[in-house]
Amino acid sequence: MDARWWERGIVYQVYPRSFRDSDGDGTGDLRGILEKLDYLRWLGVDAVWISPVFPSPMADFGYDVADYCGIDPIFGTMADFDALLARAHQLGLKLILDFVPNHTSDQHPWFQASRNRADGKADWYLWRGRPNNWLANFGGSAWTWDPVRGQYYYHSFLPTQSDLNWRHPEVRSAMYDVLRFWLDKGVDGFRVDVMWMLIKDDQFRDNPPNPEWRPGQKEHDRLLPIYTEDRPEVHLIVAAMRAVLDEYGDRVLIGELYLPIERLVTYYGPHGEGAQLPFNFQLLLLEDWSAARLAALITHYEAALPPGAWPNWVLGNHDRPRVGTRLGPAQARVAAMLLLTLRGTPTIYMGDELGMLDTPIPADAVRDPAELRQPGQGQGRDPERTPFPWTEGQGAGFTSGTPWLPIGHDVPVSAQRDDPGSMLSLHRRLIALRRAEPALAEGAILGVQAVGSALTYRRELDGRSFAVLLNTGGAVTEVDVASGTVVADTHDSGERELPAGRLGLGPHQGVVIRV
Ligand code: NOJ
């Protein structure tokens, strides 16, 4: 069977607040995204996932939804959304929305209704007379007292992000209708927020202590979340969401899942009835970025995939330090080559194609509740959420007003576009190569191994074969190669013929060879 668009294609994540501000209020918006669709087309990606744009008090910048079927005025109107979707489709781009089903804003009318014990929605949230020991992800107890109801309610994140009760059939059907609302408009899929947290233990058993936790680490990690996360019943919900998408044909369900490989792959469903792309964050989380670790990781992941499951890889997102900061600018180029030559759908976080680095945020400019509630613990996500630089000069072509977060010192699109040595040009070349060569997009991955500091593998399909050689280290390293043509090089923009023999890879150099 031919590969589907979400197998063949490349996903690009837009964090809407920081992409392009069309009206000068300092915050990005839907019209801004529409203006820049041509750029995404030019870059060569296939699908755009936009973080939440729904009405929200913005306590967690849109991940606290007050109306699942609307658009927050800060981002524009429903007409703006419709125009964005239509234009994306005209350009051949897919549009993926962010679905946040685990929790609503406390301002959502459902939660307000649920505060009344006599209301029909009384059981739509998790209410208890006494809290247990469960902890919130942004610090403190996960239970907050509501004086109106005279009970505690559960929240995995902020007290203003109350968790829905997914065991309630009316909650489920209301949420599936939300999916249908957007699918009827023609959206191409959803990225599901914290998919693995949707169901909690029905007996509300205490989580056990985490023996590895040390003072100074994130408070939430003091306990092992065995009763609050990755519960067996969650898979029924994921499959039901998928069934809703399947009513519409060729749509994609992506899951946000911070889980070890064995647990992660269960979200495909034993017969592929779960998420088509359970986000694989292993590259994002890898602490030891070495050829040996990468080879082990790729091999492990590939072997763990259930039959028929399609892999995927992620290098960055709006919740984690940027890849350029984690690995350094030189190795980030190698990482881009890795991402765009691995088997599996790649997701690029906006700005990583420019080599953006985390922007230091002065204390008085911090916006992220994760940092404000746990200062100095390294939990803040503002550094990777700063505005996207389009041009030189004040506002960086992002805004004519005062940006909601400080703008960093990254090289803008305007200065990178025509520079063959830029990170942006490297991305464009690698994306074009992947699009042109089915072996790179859909082919098998073979011979994954570490040769000194070099990670090497082949991609093959229908007699076309590519060797990928990536030096993960800062010293020259040598690898044996067959003769071929170098079709991509982190250090050079042209093609060149290569005789068989020993190839010296420079520090942080990666090459793709057609053999
Ligand atoms: C994951 C999202 O990516 C993150 O930004 C958000 O804070 C939490 N889920 C809560 O919705």
Coordinates of C-alpha atoms and ligand atoms in Angstrom, one line a residue:
M1 CA 0.0 0.0 0.0
D2 CA 1.2 3.6 -0.7
A3 CA 2.4 5.5 2.3
R4 CA -0.1 7.8 3.8
W5 CA 0.6 11.6 4.1
W6 CA 1.4 11.3 7.8
E7 CA 3.9 8.5 7.2
R8 CA 5.6 10.2 4.2
G9 CA 5.4 13.8 5.4
I10 CA 7.1 16.1 7.9
V11 CA 5.2 17.7 10.7
Y12 CA 6.0 21.3 11.8
Q13 CA 4.9 22.6 15.2
V14 CA 3.8 26.2 15.4
Y15 CA 3.5 27.8 18.8
P16 CA 1.0 30.4 17.8
R17 CA 1.8 33.1 20.4
S18 CA 5.3 33.3 19.0
F19 CA 5.1 32.7 15.3
R20 CA 3.8 35.9 13.7
D21 CA 1.8 38.8 15.2
S22 CA -0.4 40.4 12.5
D23 CA -2.1 43.0 14.6
G24 CA 0.7 44.5 16.7
D25 CA -0.5 43.4 20.1
G26 CA 2.7 41.5 20.8
T27 CA 1.2 38.0 20.6
G28 CA 1.1 35.8 17.5
D29 CA -2.2 35.0 15.9
L30 CA -4.0 33.0 13.2
R31 CA -3.7 35.7 10.5
G32 CA 0.0 35.7 11.3
I33 CA 0.2 32.0 10.6
L34 CA -1.8 32.4 7.4
E35 CA 0.7 35.1 6.2
K36 CA 3.6 32.7 6.7
L37 CA 2.1 29.6 5.2
D38 CA 4.1 30.4 2.1
Y39 CA 7.3 30.1 4.1
L40 CA 6.3 26.7 5.4
R41 CA 5.5 25.6 1.8
W42 CA 8.9 26.9 0.8
L43 CA 10.6 25.1 3.6
G44 CA 8.9 21.9 2.4
V45 CA 7.1 20.6 5.4
D46 CA 3.7 18.8 4.9
A47 CA 1.7 19.3 8.0
V48 CA 1.4 22.1 10.5
W49 CA 0.4 21.4 14.1
I50 CA -0.7 24.5 16.0
S51 CA -0.7 24.6 19.8
P52 CA -4.1 25.5 21.3
V53 CA -5.9 28.6 19.9
F54 CA -9.2 28.1 21.8
P55 CA -10.8 30.5 24.2
S56 CA -8.7 30.4 27.4
P57 CA -7.8 32.5 30.4
M58 CA -4.2 31.6 29.3
A59 CA -3.1 30.5 32.8
D60 CA -1.1 27.9 30.9
F61 CA -1.1 29.7 27.6
G62 CA -4.0 27.9 26.0
Y63 CA -3.6 24.5 27.6
D64 CA -6.5 25.6 29.9
V65 CA -9.4 25.6 27.5
A66 CA -12.7 27.4 28.4
D67 CA -14.5 26.5 25.1
Y68 CA -13.4 23.7 22.9
C69 CA -15.3 24.9 19.8
G70 CA -14.2 28.5 19.6
I71 CA -11.2 30.7 18.9
D72 CA -9.6 33.0 21.5
P73 CA -9.9 36.7 20.5
I74 CA -6.1 37.0 21.1
F75 CA -5.6 34.6 18.1
G76 CA -8.5 36.0 16.0
T77 CA -11.9 34.8 15.0
M78 CA -13.5 31.6 13.7
A79 CA -13.5 33.3 10.2
D80 CA -9.7 33.6 10.6
F81 CA -9.4 30.0 11.4
D82 CA -11.5 29.0 8.4
A83 CA -9.4 31.1 6.2
L84 CA -6.2 29.6 7.6
L85 CA -7.5 26.1 7.0
A86 CA -8.7 26.8 3.5
R87 CA -5.3 28.5 2.6
A88 CA -3.3 25.6 4.1
H89 CA -5.3 23.1 2.0
Q90 CA -4.9 25.3 -1.1
L91 CA -1.2 25.1 -0.6
G92 CA -1.3 21.3 0.0
L93 CA -0.5 21.6 3.7
K94 CA -2.3 19.6 6.3
L95 CA -3.5 21.3 9.5
I96 CA -3.4 19.5 12.9
L97 CA -5.0 20.9 16.0
D98 CA -4.0 20.5 19.6
F99 CA -6.8 18.7 21.6
V100 CA -6.5 19.1 25.4
P101 CA -8.9 16.5 26.7
N102 CA -7.4 15.7 30.2
H103 CA -8.4 19.0 31.8
T104 CA -10.4 22.2 31.1
S105 CA -9.9 25.6 32.5
D106 CA -11.7 26.2 35.8
Q107 CA -13.6 28.9 33.8
H108 CA -15.1 26.3 31.5
P109 CA -18.9 26.3 31.9
W110 CA -18.7 22.5 32.5
F111 CA -16.5 23.0 35.6
Q112 CA -18.6 25.9 36.9
A113 CA -21.7 23.7 36.6
S114 CA -19.9 20.8 38.2
R115 CA -19.3 22.9 41.4
N116 CA -23.0 22.4 42.1
R117 CA -23.6 18.8 43.5
A118 CA -27.2 18.9 42.2
D119 CA -26.2 19.7 38.6
G120 CA -26.3 17.2 35.8
K121 CA -22.5 17.8 35.3
A122 CA -21.7 17.1 39.0
D123 CA -19.6 14.1 38.2
W124 CA -17.9 15.4 35.1
Y125 CA -14.8 16.2 37.2
L126 CA -12.9 14.3 39.9
W127 CA -14.3 15.4 43.2
R128 CA -13.4 13.9 46.6
G129 CA -14.1 14.7 50.3
R130 CA -10.5 14.1 51.2
P131 CA -7.3 14.4 49.1
N132 CA -4.9 11.5 48.7
N133 CA -1.2 12.0 48.2
W134 CA -1.3 12.7 44.4
L135 CA 0.9 15.6 43.3
A136 CA 0.4 18.2 40.5
N137 CA 2.9 18.6 37.7
F138 CA 3.4 22.3 38.4
G139 CA 4.1 21.8 42.1
G140 CA 2.0 21.1 45.2
S141 CA -0.9 18.8 45.9
A142 CA -3.1 17.8 42.9
W143 CA -6.2 18.5 45.0
T144 CA -7.7 22.0 45.6
W145 CA -10.6 22.7 47.9
D146 CA -13.7 24.3 46.3
P147 CA -15.7 26.2 48.9
V148 CA -18.8 26.2 46.7
R149 CA -19.0 22.5 46.4
G150 CA -17.4 21.8 49.7
Q151 CA -15.1 19.2 48.2
Y152 CA -11.6 18.9 46.6
Y153 CA -11.1 18.6 42.9
Y154 CA -8.2 17.0 41.1
H155 CA -5.8 18.8 38.7
S156 CA -2.8 17.2 37.1
F157 CA -1.4 20.7 36.4
L158 CA -2.5 24.1 37.8
P159 CA -5.4 24.5 40.2
T160 CA -7.1 26.4 37.4
Q161 CA -6.8 23.3 35.1
S162 CA -9.4 20.9 36.5
D163 CA -9.2 17.3 35.3
L164 CA -12.3 15.9 33.5
N165 CA -13.7 12.5 34.6
W166 CA -13.1 10.4 31.6
R167 CA -15.0 7.5 33.2
H168 CA -18.2 9.4 32.7
P169 CA -19.9 8.5 29.4
E170 CA -21.3 12.0 28.9
V171 CA -17.8 13.5 29.2
R172 CA -16.6 11.0 26.6
S173 CA -19.4 11.7 24.1
A174 CA -19.1 15.5 24.6
M175 CA -15.4 15.3 23.9
Y176 CA -15.9 13.1 20.8
D177 CA -18.3 15.7 19.6
V178 CA -15.6 18.3 19.9
L179 CA -13.4 16.2 17.6
R180 CA -16.3 16.0 15.2
F181 CA -16.8 19.7 15.2
W182 CA -13.3 20.3 14.0
L183 CA -13.2 17.3 11.7
D184 CA -16.4 18.6 10.0
K185 CA -14.5 21.8 9.3
G186 CA -11.9 19.7 7.6
V187 CA -8.9 19.6 10.0
D188 CA -6.5 16.8 9.3
G189 CA -5.9 15.5 12.7
F190 CA -5.1 16.2 16.4
R191 CA -2.2 16.1 18.7
V192 CA -3.7 14.9 22.0
D193 CA -2.3 16.6 25.1
V194 CA -1.0 14.3 27.9
M195 CA -2.7 11.3 26.3
W196 CA -1.3 8.9 29.0
M197 CA -2.8 10.8 31.9
L198 CA -6.5 10.7 30.9
I199 CA -7.6 8.0 33.3
K200 CA -6.8 7.8 37.0
D201 CA -7.1 4.9 39.4
D202 CA -10.8 4.5 40.3
Q203 CA -9.9 3.6 43.9
F204 CA -7.7 6.7 44.3
R205 CA -4.9 4.7 45.8
D206 CA -1.8 6.7 47.0
N207 CA 1.1 6.8 44.7
P208 CA 4.2 5.1 46.2
P209 CA 7.4 7.1 46.9
N210 CA 10.1 7.3 44.2
P211 CA 13.3 5.9 45.7
E212 CA 15.4 7.8 43.2
W213 CA 14.0 11.2 44.0
R214 CA 16.5 13.7 45.5
P215 CA 15.8 17.1 47.1
G216 CA 16.0 19.8 44.5
Q217 CA 14.3 17.7 41.8
K218 CA 10.8 18.4 40.6
E219 CA 8.4 17.9 43.5
H220 CA 6.0 16.0 41.3
D221 CA 8.7 13.3 40.8
R222 CA 8.8 12.6 44.6
L223 CA 6.2 9.9 43.9
L224 CA 5.9 7.2 41.2
P225 CA 2.7 8.1 39.3
I226 CA 1.5 4.6 38.9
Y227 CA -2.1 5.4 39.9
T228 CA -2.4 8.7 38.0
E229 CA -0.7 7.9 34.6
D230 CA -0.6 5.2 31.9
R231 CA -3.6 3.3 33.4
P232 CA -4.8 0.3 31.4
E233 CA -8.3 1.8 30.7
V234 CA -6.8 4.7 28.8
H235 CA -6.4 2.6 25.7
L236 CA -10.1 2.2 25.3
I237 CA -10.4 6.0 25.2
V238 CA -7.6 6.4 22.7
A239 CA -9.2 3.7 20.4
A240 CA -12.5 5.5 20.7
M241 CA -10.9 8.8 19.6
R242 CA -9.3 7.1 16.8
A243 CA -12.6 5.6 15.7
V244 CA -14.1 9.1 15.6
L245 CA -11.2 10.1 13.3
D246 CA -11.7 7.1 11.1
E247 CA -15.3 8.1 10.5
Y248 CA -13.7 10.9 8.4
G249 CA -11.1 8.9 6.5
D250 CA -7.5 10.0 6.1
R251 CA -6.9 11.9 9.5
V252 CA -4.1 11.4 12.0
L253 CA -4.2 11.0 15.8
I254 CA -0.9 11.9 17.5
G255 CA -0.4 11.4 21.2
E256 CA 1.8 13.4 23.6
L257 CA 3.4 10.6 25.6
Y258 CA 6.4 10.9 27.9
L259 CA 6.9 7.2 28.5
P260 CA 9.7 4.6 28.1
I261 CA 9.7 2.8 24.8
E262 CA 7.9 -0.4 26.0
R263 CA 5.0 1.6 27.4
L264 CA 5.0 4.2 24.6
V265 CA 4.4 1.6 21.8
T266 CA 1.3 0.2 23.6
Y267 CA -0.4 3.4 22.4
Y268 CA -0.5 2.2 18.8
G269 CA -3.0 -0.4 20.1
P270 CA -2.3 -4.1 19.7
H271 CA -4.0 -4.1 16.3
G272 CA -3.2 -0.5 15.3
E273 CA -6.5 0.8 16.7
G274 CA -4.8 3.4 18.9
A275 CA -2.8 6.5 17.9
Q276 CA -1.1 6.4 14.5
L277 CA 1.7 8.5 15.9
P278 CA 2.4 8.1 19.6
F279 CA 5.0 10.9 19.9
N280 CA 8.5 9.4 20.4
F281 CA 10.4 11.9 22.5
Q282 CA 13.4 9.7 23.1
L283 CA 15.8 12.0 21.2
L284 CA 14.5 14.9 23.2
L285 CA 15.1 13.2 26.5
L286 CA 18.4 11.5 25.7
E287 CA 21.0 12.7 28.2
D288 CA 24.0 11.0 26.6
W289 CA 24.0 12.1 23.0
S290 CA 26.6 9.6 21.8
A291 CA 26.8 7.4 18.7
A292 CA 26.6 4.3 20.9
R293 CA 23.5 5.5 22.8
L294 CA 21.8 6.7 19.6
A295 CA 22.4 3.4 17.9
A296 CA 21.0 1.5 20.9
L297 CA 18.0 3.7 21.1
I298 CA 17.1 3.5 17.4
T299 CA 17.5 -0.3 17.4
H300 CA 15.5 -0.7 20.6
Y301 CA 12.6 1.5 19.3
E302 CA 12.5 -0.1 15.9
A303 CA 12.4 -3.6 17.6
A304 CA 9.6 -2.6 20.0
L305 CA 7.2 -1.3 17.3
P306 CA 4.2 -3.6 17.0
P307 CA 3.5 -5.0 13.5
G308 CA 2.3 -2.4 11.1
A309 CA 3.1 0.5 13.4
W310 CA 4.8 3.5 11.8
P311 CA 7.7 5.1 13.8
N312 CA 8.2 8.9 14.4
W313 CA 10.8 11.1 15.9
V314 CA 10.8 14.5 17.7
L315 CA 13.8 16.8 18.4
G316 CA 12.1 19.7 20.1
N317 CA 8.9 21.2 21.3
H318 CA 7.5 24.1 23.4
D319 CA 8.1 22.3 26.7
R320 CA 11.8 21.3 26.5
P321 CA 15.1 23.2 26.1
R322 CA 15.9 23.7 22.4
V323 CA 18.0 21.2 20.6
G324 CA 20.6 23.9 19.7
T325 CA 21.0 24.7 23.4
R326 CA 21.0 21.0 24.5
L327 CA 23.6 19.9 21.9
G328 CA 25.3 23.1 20.8
P329 CA 24.9 24.7 17.3
A330 CA 27.3 22.4 15.5
Q331 CA 25.8 19.1 16.7
A332 CA 22.3 20.5 16.2
R333 CA 23.1 20.4 12.5
V334 CA 24.0 16.7 12.8
A335 CA 20.8 16.2 14.8
A336 CA 18.8 17.8 12.0
M337 CA 20.3 15.3 9.5
L338 CA 19.5 12.5 11.9
L339 CA 15.9 13.6 12.3
L340 CA 15.4 14.0 8.6
T341 CA 17.0 10.7 7.5
L342 CA 15.6 8.4 10.2
R343 CA 12.7 6.0 9.4
G344 CA 9.6 7.6 10.8
T345 CA 7.7 10.8 10.6
P346 CA 9.8 13.7 11.8
T347 CA 8.4 16.6 13.8
I348 CA 10.2 19.9 13.7
Y349 CA 9.6 22.5 16.3
M350 CA 9.4 26.0 14.9
G351 CA 12.7 27.8 15.0
D352 CA 14.8 24.7 15.3
E353 CA 15.2 25.1 11.5
L354 CA 16.9 28.4 12.2
G355 CA 19.1 27.0 14.9
M356 CA 17.3 29.1 17.5
L357 CA 18.7 28.8 21.0
D358 CA 16.9 29.2 24.3
T359 CA 16.6 32.8 25.2
P360 CA 17.5 33.7 28.7
I361 CA 14.5 35.3 30.4
P362 CA 15.1 38.0 33.1
A363 CA 13.1 37.3 36.3
D364 CA 10.7 40.1 35.7
A365 CA 9.8 38.8 32.2
V366 CA 8.9 35.2 33.2
R367 CA 5.5 34.2 32.0
D368 CA 5.4 30.4 32.4
P369 CA 3.5 29.2 35.4
A370 CA 5.8 26.2 35.7
E371 CA 8.6 28.6 36.5
L372 CA 6.6 31.1 38.5
R373 CA 5.4 28.3 40.8
Q374 CA 8.7 26.5 41.2
P375 CA 11.3 29.3 40.6
G376 CA 14.9 28.4 39.9
Q377 CA 14.3 24.7 39.5
G378 CA 14.8 24.8 35.7
Q379 CA 11.1 24.1 35.0
G380 CA 10.5 27.3 33.0
R381 CA 9.5 26.9 29.4
D382 CA 9.7 30.5 28.3
P383 CA 13.2 30.2 26.9
E384 CA 12.1 27.9 24.1
R385 CA 8.9 29.9 23.4
T386 CA 10.3 33.3 22.5
P387 CA 9.2 34.9 19.2
F388 CA 10.3 33.6 15.9
P389 CA 12.7 36.0 14.1
W390 CA 11.7 36.8 10.5
T391 CA 13.9 39.8 9.9
E392 CA 16.6 41.9 11.5
G393 CA 15.6 45.0 13.6
Q394 CA 13.2 45.8 16.3
G395 CA 10.3 43.3 16.6
A396 CA 12.2 40.9 14.3
G397 CA 9.4 41.0 11.8
F398 CA 7.4 39.1 14.5
T399 CA 5.5 42.1 15.8
S400 CA 5.2 45.9 15.5
G401 CA 4.3 46.1 19.2
T402 CA 5.9 44.9 22.4
P403 CA 6.5 41.1 22.2
W404 CA 4.9 39.0 24.9
L405 CA 8.3 37.4 25.6
P406 CA 11.7 38.9 24.8
I407 CA 13.1 38.3 21.4
G408 CA 16.5 36.4 21.4
H409 CA 19.6 37.0 19.3
D410 CA 19.1 34.3 16.7
V411 CA 19.8 34.8 13.0
P412 CA 16.5 35.6 11.3
V413 CA 15.0 34.0 8.2
S414 CA 15.9 37.0 6.1
A415 CA 19.6 36.5 6.8
Q416 CA 19.6 32.7 6.3
R417 CA 17.4 32.3 3.3
D418 CA 20.1 32.9 0.7
D419 CA 23.0 31.7 2.6
P420 CA 23.8 28.1 1.5
G421 CA 25.7 27.5 4.8
S422 CA 22.9 28.5 7.1
M423 CA 20.9 26.1 9.3
L424 CA 17.8 27.0 7.4
S425 CA 19.4 26.1 4.0
L426 CA 20.6 22.8 5.5
H427 CA 17.0 22.0 6.6
R428 CA 15.6 22.9 3.2
R429 CA 18.1 20.7 1.5
L430 CA 17.5 17.8 3.8
I431 CA 13.7 18.2 3.5
A432 CA 13.9 18.4 -0.3
L433 CA 16.1 15.3 -0.3
R434 CA 13.6 13.3 1.9
R435 CA 10.7 14.4 -0.3
A436 CA 12.6 13.4 -3.5
E437 CA 13.8 10.0 -2.3
P438 CA 11.2 7.5 -1.2
A439 CA 14.0 5.4 0.3
L440 CA 14.6 8.2 2.9
A441 CA 10.9 8.8 3.6
E442 CA 9.6 5.2 3.5
G443 CA 12.5 2.9 3.1
A444 CA 13.9 0.3 5.5
I445 CA 16.5 1.3 8.1
L446 CA 19.4 -1.1 8.2
G447 CA 22.8 -1.6 9.7
V448 CA 22.4 0.9 12.6
Q449 CA 25.7 1.0 14.5
A450 CA 28.2 3.2 16.2
V451 CA 31.7 3.3 14.7
G452 CA 33.7 5.3 17.2
S453 CA 31.9 8.6 17.6
A454 CA 30.1 8.1 14.3
L455 CA 26.5 6.8 14.1
T456 CA 25.9 5.1 10.8
Y457 CA 22.9 3.5 9.1
R458 CA 21.5 2.8 5.6
R459 CA 18.1 3.6 4.2
E460 CA 16.9 1.4 1.3
L461 CA 13.9 1.0 -0.9
D462 CA 13.4 -0.6 -4.4
G463 CA 17.2 -0.8 -5.1
R464 CA 17.9 2.8 -4.0
S465 CA 20.3 2.9 -1.1
F466 CA 21.6 5.7 1.1
A467 CA 24.3 5.6 3.8
V468 CA 24.0 8.1 6.6
L469 CA 27.2 8.9 8.6
L470 CA 26.9 11.2 11.6
N471 CA 29.8 12.3 13.7
T472 CA 28.4 12.9 17.2
G473 CA 31.7 14.1 18.5
G474 CA 34.0 17.1 18.4
A475 CA 37.0 15.2 16.9
V476 CA 37.7 13.8 13.5
T477 CA 36.6 10.2 13.1
E478 CA 37.1 7.7 10.3
V479 CA 34.5 5.3 8.7
D480 CA 34.7 2.8 5.8
V481 CA 32.4 3.8 2.9
A482 CA 31.4 2.3 -0.4
S483 CA 31.8 4.6 -3.4
G484 CA 28.9 6.9 -4.1
T485 CA 27.7 10.5 -4.3
V486 CA 27.5 12.7 -1.3
V487 CA 24.0 14.2 -1.6
A488 CA 23.9 16.1 1.8
D489 CA 26.6 17.3 4.1
T490 CA 26.3 19.4 7.2
H491 CA 29.6 21.2 6.2
D492 CA 29.0 21.8 2.5
S493 CA 26.1 22.5 0.2
G494 CA 27.1 20.8 -3.0
E495 CA 27.1 17.2 -4.3
R496 CA 30.4 15.3 -4.8
E497 CA 31.6 11.9 -5.9
L498 CA 33.2 9.8 -3.3
P499 CA 35.6 6.9 -3.9
A500 CA 35.3 3.8 -1.8
G501 CA 37.6 3.7 1.2
R502 CA 38.2 5.4 4.6
L503 CA 36.2 8.6 5.0
G504 CA 37.4 11.2 7.6
L505 CA 34.3 12.9 9.1
G506 CA 35.2 16.3 10.6
P507 CA 34.0 17.3 14.1
H508 CA 30.2 17.4 14.1
Q509 CA 30.0 16.5 10.5
G510 CA 27.3 14.4 8.9
V511 CA 26.9 13.2 5.4
V512 CA 24.3 11.3 3.4
I513 CA 25.8 9.2 0.5
R514 CA 23.8 7.7 -2.3
V515 CA 25.5 4.4 -2.9
Ligands
NOJ1 C1 1.5 19.4 27.7 C2 1.7 20.6 27.0 O1 2.6 20.5 25.9 C3 2.2 21.7 28.0 O2 2.6 22.8 27.4 C4 1.1 21.9 29.0 O3 1.5 22.8 30.0 C5 0.6 20.6 29.6 N1 0.5 19.5 28.7 C6 -0.7 20.8 30.3 O4 -1.7 20.9 29.3

